Short mmCIF file of C-alpha atoms in Angstrom, two decimals:
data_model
loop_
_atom_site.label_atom_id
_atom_site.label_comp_id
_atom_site.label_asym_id
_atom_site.label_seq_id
_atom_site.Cartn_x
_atom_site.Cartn_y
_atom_site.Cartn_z
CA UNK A 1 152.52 206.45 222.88
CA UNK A 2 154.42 203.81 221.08
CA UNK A 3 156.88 201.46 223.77
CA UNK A 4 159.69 202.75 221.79
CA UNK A 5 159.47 206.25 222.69
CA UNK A 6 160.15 207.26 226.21
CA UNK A 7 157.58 208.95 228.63
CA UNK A 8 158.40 212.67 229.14
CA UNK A 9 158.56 211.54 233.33
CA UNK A 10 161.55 208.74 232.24
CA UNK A 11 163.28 211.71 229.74
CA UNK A 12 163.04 213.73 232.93
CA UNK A 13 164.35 211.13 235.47
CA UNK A 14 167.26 209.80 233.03
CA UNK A 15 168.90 213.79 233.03
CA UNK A 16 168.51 214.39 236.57
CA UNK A 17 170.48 211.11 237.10
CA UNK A 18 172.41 210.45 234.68
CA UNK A 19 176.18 212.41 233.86
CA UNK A 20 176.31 211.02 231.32
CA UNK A 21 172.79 212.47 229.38
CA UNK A 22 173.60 215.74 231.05
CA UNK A 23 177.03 215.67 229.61
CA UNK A 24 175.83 214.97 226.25
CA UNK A 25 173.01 217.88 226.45
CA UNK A 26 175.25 220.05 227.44
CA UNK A 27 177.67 219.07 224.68
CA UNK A 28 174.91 219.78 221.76
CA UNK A 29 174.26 222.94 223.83
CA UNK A 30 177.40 224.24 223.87
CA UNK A 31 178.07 223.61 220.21
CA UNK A 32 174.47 225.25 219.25
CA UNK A 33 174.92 228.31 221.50
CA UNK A 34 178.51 228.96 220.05
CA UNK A 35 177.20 228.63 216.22
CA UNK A 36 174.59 231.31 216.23
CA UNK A 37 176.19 233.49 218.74
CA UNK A 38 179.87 233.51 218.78
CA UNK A 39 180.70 236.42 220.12
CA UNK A 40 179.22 234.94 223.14
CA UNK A 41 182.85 232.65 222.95
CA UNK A 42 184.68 234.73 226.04
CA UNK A 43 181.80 234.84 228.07
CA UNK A 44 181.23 231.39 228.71
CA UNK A 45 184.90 229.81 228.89
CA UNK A 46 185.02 230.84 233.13
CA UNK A 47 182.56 227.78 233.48
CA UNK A 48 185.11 225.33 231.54
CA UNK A 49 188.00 227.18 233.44
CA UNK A 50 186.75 227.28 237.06
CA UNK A 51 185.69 223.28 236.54
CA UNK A 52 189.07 222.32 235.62
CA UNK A 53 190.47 224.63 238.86
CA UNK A 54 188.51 223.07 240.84
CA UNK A 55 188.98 219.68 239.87
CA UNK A 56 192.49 220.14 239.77
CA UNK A 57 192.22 221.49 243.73
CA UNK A 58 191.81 217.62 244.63
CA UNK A 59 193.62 215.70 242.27
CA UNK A 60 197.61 216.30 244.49
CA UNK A 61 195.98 215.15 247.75
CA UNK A 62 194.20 212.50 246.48
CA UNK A 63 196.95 210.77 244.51
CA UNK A 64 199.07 211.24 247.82
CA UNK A 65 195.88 209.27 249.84
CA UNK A 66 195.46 206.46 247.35
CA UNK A 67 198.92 205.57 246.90
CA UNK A 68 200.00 205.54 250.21
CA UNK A 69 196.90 203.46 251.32
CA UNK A 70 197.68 200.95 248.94
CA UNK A 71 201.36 200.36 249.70
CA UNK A 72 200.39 199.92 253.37
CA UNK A 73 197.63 197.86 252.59
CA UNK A 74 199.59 195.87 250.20
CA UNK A 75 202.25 195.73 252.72
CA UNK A 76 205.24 194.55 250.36
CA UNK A 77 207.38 197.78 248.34
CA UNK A 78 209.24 195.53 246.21
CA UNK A 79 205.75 194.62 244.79
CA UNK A 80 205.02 198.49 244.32
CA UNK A 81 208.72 198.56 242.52
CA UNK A 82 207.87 196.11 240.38
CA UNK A 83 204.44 197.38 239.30
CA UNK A 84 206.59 201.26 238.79
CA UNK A 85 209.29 199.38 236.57
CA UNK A 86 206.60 197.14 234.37
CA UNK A 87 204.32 200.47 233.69
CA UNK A 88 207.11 202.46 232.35
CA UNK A 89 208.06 199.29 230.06
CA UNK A 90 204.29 199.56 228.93
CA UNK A 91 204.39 203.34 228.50
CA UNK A 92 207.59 203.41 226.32
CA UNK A 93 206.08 200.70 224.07
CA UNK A 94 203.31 202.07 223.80
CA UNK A 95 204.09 205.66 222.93
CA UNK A 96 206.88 204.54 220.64
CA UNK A 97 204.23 202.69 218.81
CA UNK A 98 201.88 205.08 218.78
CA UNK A 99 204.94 207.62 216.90
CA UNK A 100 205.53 204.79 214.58
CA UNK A 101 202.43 204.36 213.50
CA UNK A 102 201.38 208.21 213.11
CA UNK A 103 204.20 208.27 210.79
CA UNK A 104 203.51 205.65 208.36
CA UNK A 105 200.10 207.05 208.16
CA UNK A 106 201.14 210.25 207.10
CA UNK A 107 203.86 208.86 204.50
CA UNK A 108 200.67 206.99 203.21
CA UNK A 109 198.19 209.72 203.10
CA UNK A 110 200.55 212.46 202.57
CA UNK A 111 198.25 215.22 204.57
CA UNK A 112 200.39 218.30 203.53
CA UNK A 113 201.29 217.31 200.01
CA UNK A 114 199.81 220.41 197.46
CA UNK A 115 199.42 223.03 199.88
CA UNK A 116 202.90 224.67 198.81
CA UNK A 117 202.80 227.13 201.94
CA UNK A 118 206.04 229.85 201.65
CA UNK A 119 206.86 229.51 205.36
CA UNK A 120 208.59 233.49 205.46
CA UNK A 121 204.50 234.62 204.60
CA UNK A 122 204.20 232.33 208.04
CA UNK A 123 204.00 234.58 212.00
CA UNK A 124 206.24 233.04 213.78
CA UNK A 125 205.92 234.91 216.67
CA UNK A 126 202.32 233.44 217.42
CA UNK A 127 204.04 230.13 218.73
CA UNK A 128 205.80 232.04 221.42
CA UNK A 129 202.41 233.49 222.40
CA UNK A 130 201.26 230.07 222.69
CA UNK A 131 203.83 229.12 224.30
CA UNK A 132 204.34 232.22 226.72
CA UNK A 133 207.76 231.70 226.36
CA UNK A 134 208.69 228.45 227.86
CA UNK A 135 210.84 225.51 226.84
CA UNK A 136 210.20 221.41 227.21
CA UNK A 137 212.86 220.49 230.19
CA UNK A 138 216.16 218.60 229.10
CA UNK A 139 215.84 215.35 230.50
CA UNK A 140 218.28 216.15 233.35
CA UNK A 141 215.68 218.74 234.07
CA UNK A 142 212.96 216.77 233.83
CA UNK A 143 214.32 214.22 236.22
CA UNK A 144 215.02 217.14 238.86
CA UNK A 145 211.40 218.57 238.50
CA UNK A 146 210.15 214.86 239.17
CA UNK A 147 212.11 215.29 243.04
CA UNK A 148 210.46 217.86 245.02
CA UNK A 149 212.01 220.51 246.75
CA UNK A 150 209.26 221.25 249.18
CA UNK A 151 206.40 219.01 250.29
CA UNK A 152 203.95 222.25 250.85
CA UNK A 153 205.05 223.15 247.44
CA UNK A 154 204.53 219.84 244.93
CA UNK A 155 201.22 220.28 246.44
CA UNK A 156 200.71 223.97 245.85
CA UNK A 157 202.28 223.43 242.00
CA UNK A 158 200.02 220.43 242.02
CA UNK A 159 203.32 217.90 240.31
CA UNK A 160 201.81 214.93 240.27
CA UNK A 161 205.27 213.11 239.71
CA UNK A 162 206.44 215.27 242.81
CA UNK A 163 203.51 214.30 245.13
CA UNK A 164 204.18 210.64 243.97
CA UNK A 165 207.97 210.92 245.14
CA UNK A 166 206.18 211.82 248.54
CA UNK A 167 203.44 209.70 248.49
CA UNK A 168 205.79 206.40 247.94
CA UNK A 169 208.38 207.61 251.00
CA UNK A 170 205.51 207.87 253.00
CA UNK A 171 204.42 204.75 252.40
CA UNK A 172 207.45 203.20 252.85
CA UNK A 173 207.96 204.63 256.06
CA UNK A 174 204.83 203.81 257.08
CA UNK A 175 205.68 199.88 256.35
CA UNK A 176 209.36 200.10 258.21
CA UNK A 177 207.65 201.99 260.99
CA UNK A 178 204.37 199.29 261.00
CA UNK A 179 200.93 200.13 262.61
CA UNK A 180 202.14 199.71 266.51
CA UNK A 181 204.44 202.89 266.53
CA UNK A 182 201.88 205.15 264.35
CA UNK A 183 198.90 203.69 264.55
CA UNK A 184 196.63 206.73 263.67
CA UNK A 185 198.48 207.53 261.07
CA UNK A 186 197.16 205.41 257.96
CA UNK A 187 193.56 205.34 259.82
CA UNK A 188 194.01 209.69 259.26
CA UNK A 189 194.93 209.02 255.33
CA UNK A 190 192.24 206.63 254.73
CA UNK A 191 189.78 209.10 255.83
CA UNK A 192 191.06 212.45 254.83
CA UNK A 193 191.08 209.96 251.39
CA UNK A 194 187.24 209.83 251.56
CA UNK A 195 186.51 212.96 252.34
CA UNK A 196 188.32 214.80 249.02
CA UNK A 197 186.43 211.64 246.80
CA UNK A 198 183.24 213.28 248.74
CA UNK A 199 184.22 216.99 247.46
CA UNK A 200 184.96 215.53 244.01
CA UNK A 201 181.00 214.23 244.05
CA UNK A 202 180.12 217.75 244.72
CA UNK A 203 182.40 219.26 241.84
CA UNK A 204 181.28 216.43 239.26
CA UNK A 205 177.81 217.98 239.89
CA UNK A 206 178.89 221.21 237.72
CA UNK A 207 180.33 219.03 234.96
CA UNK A 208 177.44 219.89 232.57
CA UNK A 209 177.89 223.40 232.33
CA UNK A 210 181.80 223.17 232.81
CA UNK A 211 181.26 220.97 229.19
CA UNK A 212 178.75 223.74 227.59
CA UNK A 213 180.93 226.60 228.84
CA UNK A 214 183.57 224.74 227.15
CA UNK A 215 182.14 223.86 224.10
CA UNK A 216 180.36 227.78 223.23
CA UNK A 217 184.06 228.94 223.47
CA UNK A 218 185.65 226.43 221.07
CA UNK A 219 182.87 226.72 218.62
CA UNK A 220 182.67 230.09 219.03
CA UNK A 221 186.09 231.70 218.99
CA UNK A 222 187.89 228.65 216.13
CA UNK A 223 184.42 227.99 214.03
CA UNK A 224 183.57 225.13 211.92
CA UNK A 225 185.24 226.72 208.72
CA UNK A 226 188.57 225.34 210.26
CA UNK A 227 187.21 221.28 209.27
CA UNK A 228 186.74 222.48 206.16
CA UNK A 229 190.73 224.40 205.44
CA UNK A 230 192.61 221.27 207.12
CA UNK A 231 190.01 217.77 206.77
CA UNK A 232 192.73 216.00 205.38
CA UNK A 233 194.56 216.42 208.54
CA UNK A 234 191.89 216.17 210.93
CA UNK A 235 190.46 213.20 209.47
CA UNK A 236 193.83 211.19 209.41
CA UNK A 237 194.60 211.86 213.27
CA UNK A 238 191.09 211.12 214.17
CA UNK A 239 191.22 207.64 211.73
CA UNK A 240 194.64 206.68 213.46
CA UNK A 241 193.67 207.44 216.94
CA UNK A 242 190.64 204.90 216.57
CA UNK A 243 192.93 202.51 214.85
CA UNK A 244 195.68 202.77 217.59
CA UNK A 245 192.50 202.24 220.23
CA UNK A 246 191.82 199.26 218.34
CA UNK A 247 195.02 197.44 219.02
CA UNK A 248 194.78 198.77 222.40
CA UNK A 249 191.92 196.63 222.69
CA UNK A 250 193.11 193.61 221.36
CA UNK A 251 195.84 194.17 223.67
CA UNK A 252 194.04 194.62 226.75
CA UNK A 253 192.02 191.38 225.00
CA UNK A 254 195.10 189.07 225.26
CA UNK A 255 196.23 190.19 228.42
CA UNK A 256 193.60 190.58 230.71
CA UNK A 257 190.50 188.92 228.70
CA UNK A 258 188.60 192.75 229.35
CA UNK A 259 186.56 194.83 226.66
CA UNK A 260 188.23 197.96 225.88
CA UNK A 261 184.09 198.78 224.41
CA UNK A 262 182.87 197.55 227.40
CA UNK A 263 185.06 199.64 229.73
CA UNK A 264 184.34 202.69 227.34
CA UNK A 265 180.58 202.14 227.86
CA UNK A 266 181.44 201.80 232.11
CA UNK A 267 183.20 205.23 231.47
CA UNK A 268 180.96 206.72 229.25
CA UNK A 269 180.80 210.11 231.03
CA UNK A 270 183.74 210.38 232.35
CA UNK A 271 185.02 210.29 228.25
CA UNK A 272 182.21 212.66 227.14
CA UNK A 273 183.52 214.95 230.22
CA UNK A 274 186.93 214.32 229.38
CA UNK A 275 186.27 215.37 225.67
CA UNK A 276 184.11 218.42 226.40
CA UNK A 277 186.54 219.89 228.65
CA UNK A 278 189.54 219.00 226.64
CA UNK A 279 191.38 218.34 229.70
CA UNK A 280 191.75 214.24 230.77
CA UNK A 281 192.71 215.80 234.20
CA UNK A 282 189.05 216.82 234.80
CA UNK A 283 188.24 213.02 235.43
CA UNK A 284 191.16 212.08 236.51
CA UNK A 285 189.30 211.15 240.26
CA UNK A 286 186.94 209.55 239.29
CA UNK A 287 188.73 207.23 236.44
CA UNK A 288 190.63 206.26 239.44
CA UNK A 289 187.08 205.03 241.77
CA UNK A 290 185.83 202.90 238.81
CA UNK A 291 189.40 201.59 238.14
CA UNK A 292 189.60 200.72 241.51
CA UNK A 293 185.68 199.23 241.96
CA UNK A 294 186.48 197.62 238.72
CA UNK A 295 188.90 195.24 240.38
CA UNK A 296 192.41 197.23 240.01
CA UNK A 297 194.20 197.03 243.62
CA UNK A 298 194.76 200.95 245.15
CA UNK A 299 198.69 201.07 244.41
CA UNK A 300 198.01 199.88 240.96
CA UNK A 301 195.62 202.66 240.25
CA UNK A 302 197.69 204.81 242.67
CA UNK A 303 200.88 204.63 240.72
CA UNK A 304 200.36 203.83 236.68
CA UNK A 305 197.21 206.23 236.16
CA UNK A 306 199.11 209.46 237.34
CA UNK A 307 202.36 208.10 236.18
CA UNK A 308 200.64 207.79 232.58
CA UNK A 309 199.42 210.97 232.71
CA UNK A 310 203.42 212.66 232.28
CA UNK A 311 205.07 209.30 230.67
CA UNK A 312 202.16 207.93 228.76
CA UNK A 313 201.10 210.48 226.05
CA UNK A 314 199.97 207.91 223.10
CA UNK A 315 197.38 211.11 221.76
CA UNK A 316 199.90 213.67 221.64
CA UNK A 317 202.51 210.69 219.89
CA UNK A 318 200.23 210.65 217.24
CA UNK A 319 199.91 214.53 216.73
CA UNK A 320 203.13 215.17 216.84
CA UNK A 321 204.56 212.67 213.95
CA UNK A 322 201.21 213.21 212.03
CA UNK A 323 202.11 216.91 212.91
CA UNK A 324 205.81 216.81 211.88
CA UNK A 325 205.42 215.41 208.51
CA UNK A 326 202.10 217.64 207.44
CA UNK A 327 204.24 220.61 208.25
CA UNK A 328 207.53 219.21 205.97
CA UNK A 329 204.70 218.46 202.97
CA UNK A 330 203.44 221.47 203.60
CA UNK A 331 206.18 223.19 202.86
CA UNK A 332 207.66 221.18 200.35
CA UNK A 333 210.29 219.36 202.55
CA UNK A 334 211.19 215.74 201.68
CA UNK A 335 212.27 214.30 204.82
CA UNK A 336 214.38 211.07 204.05
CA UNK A 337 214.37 207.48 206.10
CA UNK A 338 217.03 208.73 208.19
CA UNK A 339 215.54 212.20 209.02
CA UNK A 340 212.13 210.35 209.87
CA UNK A 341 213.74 207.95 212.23
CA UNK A 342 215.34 211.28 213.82
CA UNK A 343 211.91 212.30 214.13
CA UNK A 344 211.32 209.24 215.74
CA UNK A 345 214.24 209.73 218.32
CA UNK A 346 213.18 213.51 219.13
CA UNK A 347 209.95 212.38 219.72
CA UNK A 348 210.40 209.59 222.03
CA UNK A 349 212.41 212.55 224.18
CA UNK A 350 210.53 215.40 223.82
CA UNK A 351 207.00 213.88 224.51
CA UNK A 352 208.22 212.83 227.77
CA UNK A 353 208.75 216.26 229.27
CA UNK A 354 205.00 217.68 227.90
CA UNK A 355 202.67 217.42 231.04
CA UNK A 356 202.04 220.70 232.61
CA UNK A 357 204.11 223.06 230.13
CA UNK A 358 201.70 225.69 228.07
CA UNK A 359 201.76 225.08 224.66
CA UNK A 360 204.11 221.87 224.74
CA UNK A 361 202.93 220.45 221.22
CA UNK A 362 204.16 223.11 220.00
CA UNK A 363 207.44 223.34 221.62
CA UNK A 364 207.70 219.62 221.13
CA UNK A 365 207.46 220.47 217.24
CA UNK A 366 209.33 222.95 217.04
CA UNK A 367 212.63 220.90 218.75
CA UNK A 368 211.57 218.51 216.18
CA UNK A 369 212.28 220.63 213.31
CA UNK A 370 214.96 222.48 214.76
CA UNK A 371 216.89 218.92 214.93
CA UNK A 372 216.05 218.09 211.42
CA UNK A 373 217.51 221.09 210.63
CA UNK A 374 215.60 221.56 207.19
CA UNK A 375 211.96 222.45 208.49
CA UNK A 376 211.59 226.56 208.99
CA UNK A 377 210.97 226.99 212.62
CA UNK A 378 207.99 229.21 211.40
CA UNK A 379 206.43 226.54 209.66
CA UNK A 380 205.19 225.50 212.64
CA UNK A 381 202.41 228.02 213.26
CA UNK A 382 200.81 226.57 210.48
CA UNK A 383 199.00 224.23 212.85
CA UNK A 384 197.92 227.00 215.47
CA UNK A 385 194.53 226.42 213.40
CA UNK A 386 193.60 223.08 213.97
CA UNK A 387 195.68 222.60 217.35
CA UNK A 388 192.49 222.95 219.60
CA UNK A 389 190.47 220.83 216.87
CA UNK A 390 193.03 218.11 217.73
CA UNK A 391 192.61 217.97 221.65
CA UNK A 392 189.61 215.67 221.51
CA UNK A 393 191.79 213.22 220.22
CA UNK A 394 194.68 213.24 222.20
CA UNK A 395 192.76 213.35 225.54
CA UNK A 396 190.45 210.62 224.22
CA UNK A 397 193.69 208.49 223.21
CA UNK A 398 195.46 209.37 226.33
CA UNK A 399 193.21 208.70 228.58
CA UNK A 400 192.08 205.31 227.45
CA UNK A 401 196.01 204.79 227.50
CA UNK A 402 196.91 204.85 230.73
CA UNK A 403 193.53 203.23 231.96
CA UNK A 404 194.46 200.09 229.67
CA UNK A 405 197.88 200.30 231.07
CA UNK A 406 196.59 199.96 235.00
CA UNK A 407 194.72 196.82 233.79
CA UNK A 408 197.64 195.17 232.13
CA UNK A 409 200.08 195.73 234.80
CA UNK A 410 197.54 195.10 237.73
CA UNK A 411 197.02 191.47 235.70
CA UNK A 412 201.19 191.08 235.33
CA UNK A 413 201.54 191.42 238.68
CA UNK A 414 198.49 190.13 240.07
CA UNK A 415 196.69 193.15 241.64
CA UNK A 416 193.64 192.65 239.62
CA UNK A 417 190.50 190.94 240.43
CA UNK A 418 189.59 189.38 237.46
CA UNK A 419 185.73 188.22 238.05
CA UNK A 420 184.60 191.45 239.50
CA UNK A 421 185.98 193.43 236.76
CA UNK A 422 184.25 191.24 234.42
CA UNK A 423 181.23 191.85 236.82
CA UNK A 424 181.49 195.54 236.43
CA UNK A 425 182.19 195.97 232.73
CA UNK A 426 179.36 193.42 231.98
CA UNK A 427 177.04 195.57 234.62
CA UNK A 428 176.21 193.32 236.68
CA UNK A 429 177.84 195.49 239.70
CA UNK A 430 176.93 198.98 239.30
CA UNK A 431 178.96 201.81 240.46
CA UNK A 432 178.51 203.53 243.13
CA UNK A 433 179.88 206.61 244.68
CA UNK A 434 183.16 206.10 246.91
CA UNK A 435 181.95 207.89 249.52
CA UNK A 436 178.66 205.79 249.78
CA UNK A 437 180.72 202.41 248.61
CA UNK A 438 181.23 201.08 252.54
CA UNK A 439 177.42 201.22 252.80
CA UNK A 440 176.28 199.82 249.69
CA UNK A 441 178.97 197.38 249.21
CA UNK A 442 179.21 196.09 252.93
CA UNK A 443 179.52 192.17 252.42
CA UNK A 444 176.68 190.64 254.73
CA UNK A 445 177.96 188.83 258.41
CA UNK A 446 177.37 185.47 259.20
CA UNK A 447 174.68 184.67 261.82
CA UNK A 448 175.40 184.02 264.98
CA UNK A 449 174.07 184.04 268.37
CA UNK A 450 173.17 187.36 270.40
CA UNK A 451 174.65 188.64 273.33
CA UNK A 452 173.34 187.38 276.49
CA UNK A 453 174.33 190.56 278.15
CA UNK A 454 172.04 192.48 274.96
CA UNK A 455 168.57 194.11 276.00
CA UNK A 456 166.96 194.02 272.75
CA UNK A 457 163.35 194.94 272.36
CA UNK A 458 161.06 191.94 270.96
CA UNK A 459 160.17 194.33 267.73
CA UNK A 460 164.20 194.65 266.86
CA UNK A 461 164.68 190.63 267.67
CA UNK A 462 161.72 189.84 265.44
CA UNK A 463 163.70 191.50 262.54
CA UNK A 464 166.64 190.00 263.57
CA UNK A 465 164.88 186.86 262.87
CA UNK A 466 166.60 185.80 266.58
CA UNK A 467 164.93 183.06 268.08
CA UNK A 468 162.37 184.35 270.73
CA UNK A 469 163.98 182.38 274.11
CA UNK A 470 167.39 183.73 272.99
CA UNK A 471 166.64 187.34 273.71
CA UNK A 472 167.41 189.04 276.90
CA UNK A 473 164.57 190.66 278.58
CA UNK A 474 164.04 193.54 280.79
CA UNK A 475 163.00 191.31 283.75
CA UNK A 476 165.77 190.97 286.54
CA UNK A 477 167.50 187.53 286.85
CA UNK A 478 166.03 185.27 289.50
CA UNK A 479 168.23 185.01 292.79
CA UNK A 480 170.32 181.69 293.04
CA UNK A 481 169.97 180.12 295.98
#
């Protein structure tokens, strides 16, 4: 057998170890099974569905755990303010110029020019069962929703921005009230923290056939034929997504001196999970161990990666201004300078108040053209189509987002430790699972001399490598005189 070509025995041991090869298997799987037998779509979507449940079981508690363990660890709030205020600066740039670009790419390409749709021929009434009847929050609302009303129930709803309102009190209280007056407290978080990373190993083990569950239901209930009716569209998102990525990269480049390829090659299943599932929430646990073994402090990861995940949309940016002016060409509509910078505006608003609200690109798009006042609200079901096409992308874009974002603000505010990330992303640490990390990471203790009062079998003091006259024996001390 030629070197090239692996053994059948390393083919074997690669799947049963590696996420990531199971991930992809499943992927090609999925995708086969759904082809020749789609009416096989509905039966497999309750393994995509149940992952994501049960993923999303731990994700409320264990934001709580890691964010108040790192502000008491860090010991200093104003430092957790700071690192709040700087990722929200780096999320509003960053979705803003993901919208602008999205925009100029369309006025460029000019996906919807030729299709001449007549938007009355158009069912409206499919958005609202997309929807199921819900509305993006104004941004009074949105504010409100952010401030929970129950601490049993941000949980239950699973609000991240909610449980982070909690999480941060907590930790400040714990800091005012310092370790003497509670000092079980933090001790209880830190391990109630490792055991849900512990249950999260267990889930991550049915990530291969939430993926292929997953995949037989897209491929089976939308079909291929759907590339084919809007490429143009597809390809244009898809091309702007990877260019966006790439100026994420240089930025993450000039700020921290990290590989965005590299880092994409440390998360390699975690993205192919991520993109299988269509949900960035799925890994959202463990993108948070290898930001966190990858050098970001725990109240940097803590804080900007769940932040990101309602401020920080840069996927769904670029869908929704691609979105906005393939549905005006469609249609015919010439939208003016001023009407695209109101598109802008809309945007910057409306994108905010997305996480956790069924059907919000749609929504989103349709208070988009409802402001423009020129786009038929019906025009929008035109992309009910492609929509699920498009979630690759935005979970991709999003996701890689918000983890470039806890490396640039962990380096602006010094929470990041440079060398080992470079250690990590170059391989040279490996990851390891965070509930086996004390054990394989414990740093080795200095020698020093044994116990007197130690009775130490010869066997364990030879491995000690103790010297033989220092070890206590069995025999009883002679009498002094």
């Amino acid at each position: 057998m030629p070197p090239s070509v692996p053994s059948p025995r390393r083919v074997a041991r690669i799947l049963r170890t590696s996420l990531f090869a199971q991930v992809a298997c499943a992927l090609v799987l999925g995708i086969v099974v759904g082809r020749l037998w789609p009416d096989t779509a509905t039966t497999f979507q309750p393994l995509g569905d149940g992952f994501v449940r049960l993923i999303k079981t731990v994700i409320s508690p264990l934001v709580f755990c890691v964010v108040v363990v790192g502000i008491a660890k860090a010991g200093n709030l104003k430092a957790f303010g700071r690192i709040g205020l700087k990722s929200l600066i780096w999320f509003e740039v960053a979705s803003t110029a993901a919208l602008l670009i999205g925009l100029i790419a369309a006025n460029v390409v000019n996906p919807g020019s030729g299709m001449n749709v007549d938007p009355s021929k158009l069912d409206a009434s499919a958005i609202d069962g997309k929807t199921a009847g819900g509305s993006l929050p104004s941004t009074s609302e949105f504010i409100l929703n952010a401030l929970p009303q129950s601490a049993v129930g941000a949980f239950a709803e699973n609000s991240l921005l909610q449980v982070l309102v909690l999480a941060c009190l907590t930790g400040a209280a714990l800091l005012h009230l310092g370790t003497t007056k509670v000092p079980k407290i933090l001790p209880a978080i830190e391990q109630a923290q490792e055991i849900i990373f512990a249950i999260v190993g267990f889930v991550m083990k049915l990530a291969p056939l939430a993926v292929f569950g997953a995949m037989v239901h897209l491929v089976g209930e939308y079909g291929l034929g759907v590339i084919k009716t809007y490429g143009k569209l597809i390809i244009l998102c898809y091309a702007v997504a990877l260019l966006f990525l790439a100026l994420l990269a240089v930025a993450l480049k000039l700020v921290t001196g990290l590989s965005l390829w590299k880092f994409v090659r440390y998360t390699r299943a975690e993205m192919l999970l991520a993109l299988g599932t269509a949900s960035s929430e799925t890994v959202m646990p463990r993108m948070m161990q290898k930001l966190r073994q990858a050098g970001a402090r725990d109240d940097a990861v803590g804080l900007v990666l769940p932040t990101g995940y309602s401020f920080n949309l840069d996927g769904a940016s670029i869908y929704l201004s691609i979105g906005t002016l393939f549905i005006a060409q469609a249609v015919g509509v010439d939208l003016s300078l001023s009407q695209q910078i109101t598109v802008i505006l809309v945007l910057m608003l409306t994108s905010k108040g997305m996480a956790g609200v069924p059907g919000s690109a749609f929504l989103a798009l349709s208070a988009t053209a409802s402001s423009l006042g020129v786009i038929p609200a019906g025009a929008v079901a035109l992309l009910l189509g492609v929509d699920r096409i498009m979630d690759s992308m935005r979970v991709a874009t999003n996701l890689l987002g918000n983890c470039v974002a806890v490396f640039a603000v962990s380096r602006w505010e010094g929470a990041l430790d440079l060398e080992r990330a470079k250690k990590v992303l170059d391989g040279e640490i490996a990851f390891v699972e965070e509930d086996d990390e004390p054990r394989a990471e414990t740093p080795a203790q200095p020698e020093r001399e044994p116990d007197p009062g130690l009775d130490l079998e010869p066997e364990a003091a030879a491995k000690a490598e103790v010297p033989a006259q220092a070890v206590a024996v069995k025999e009883p001390a002679p009498e002094v005189s």
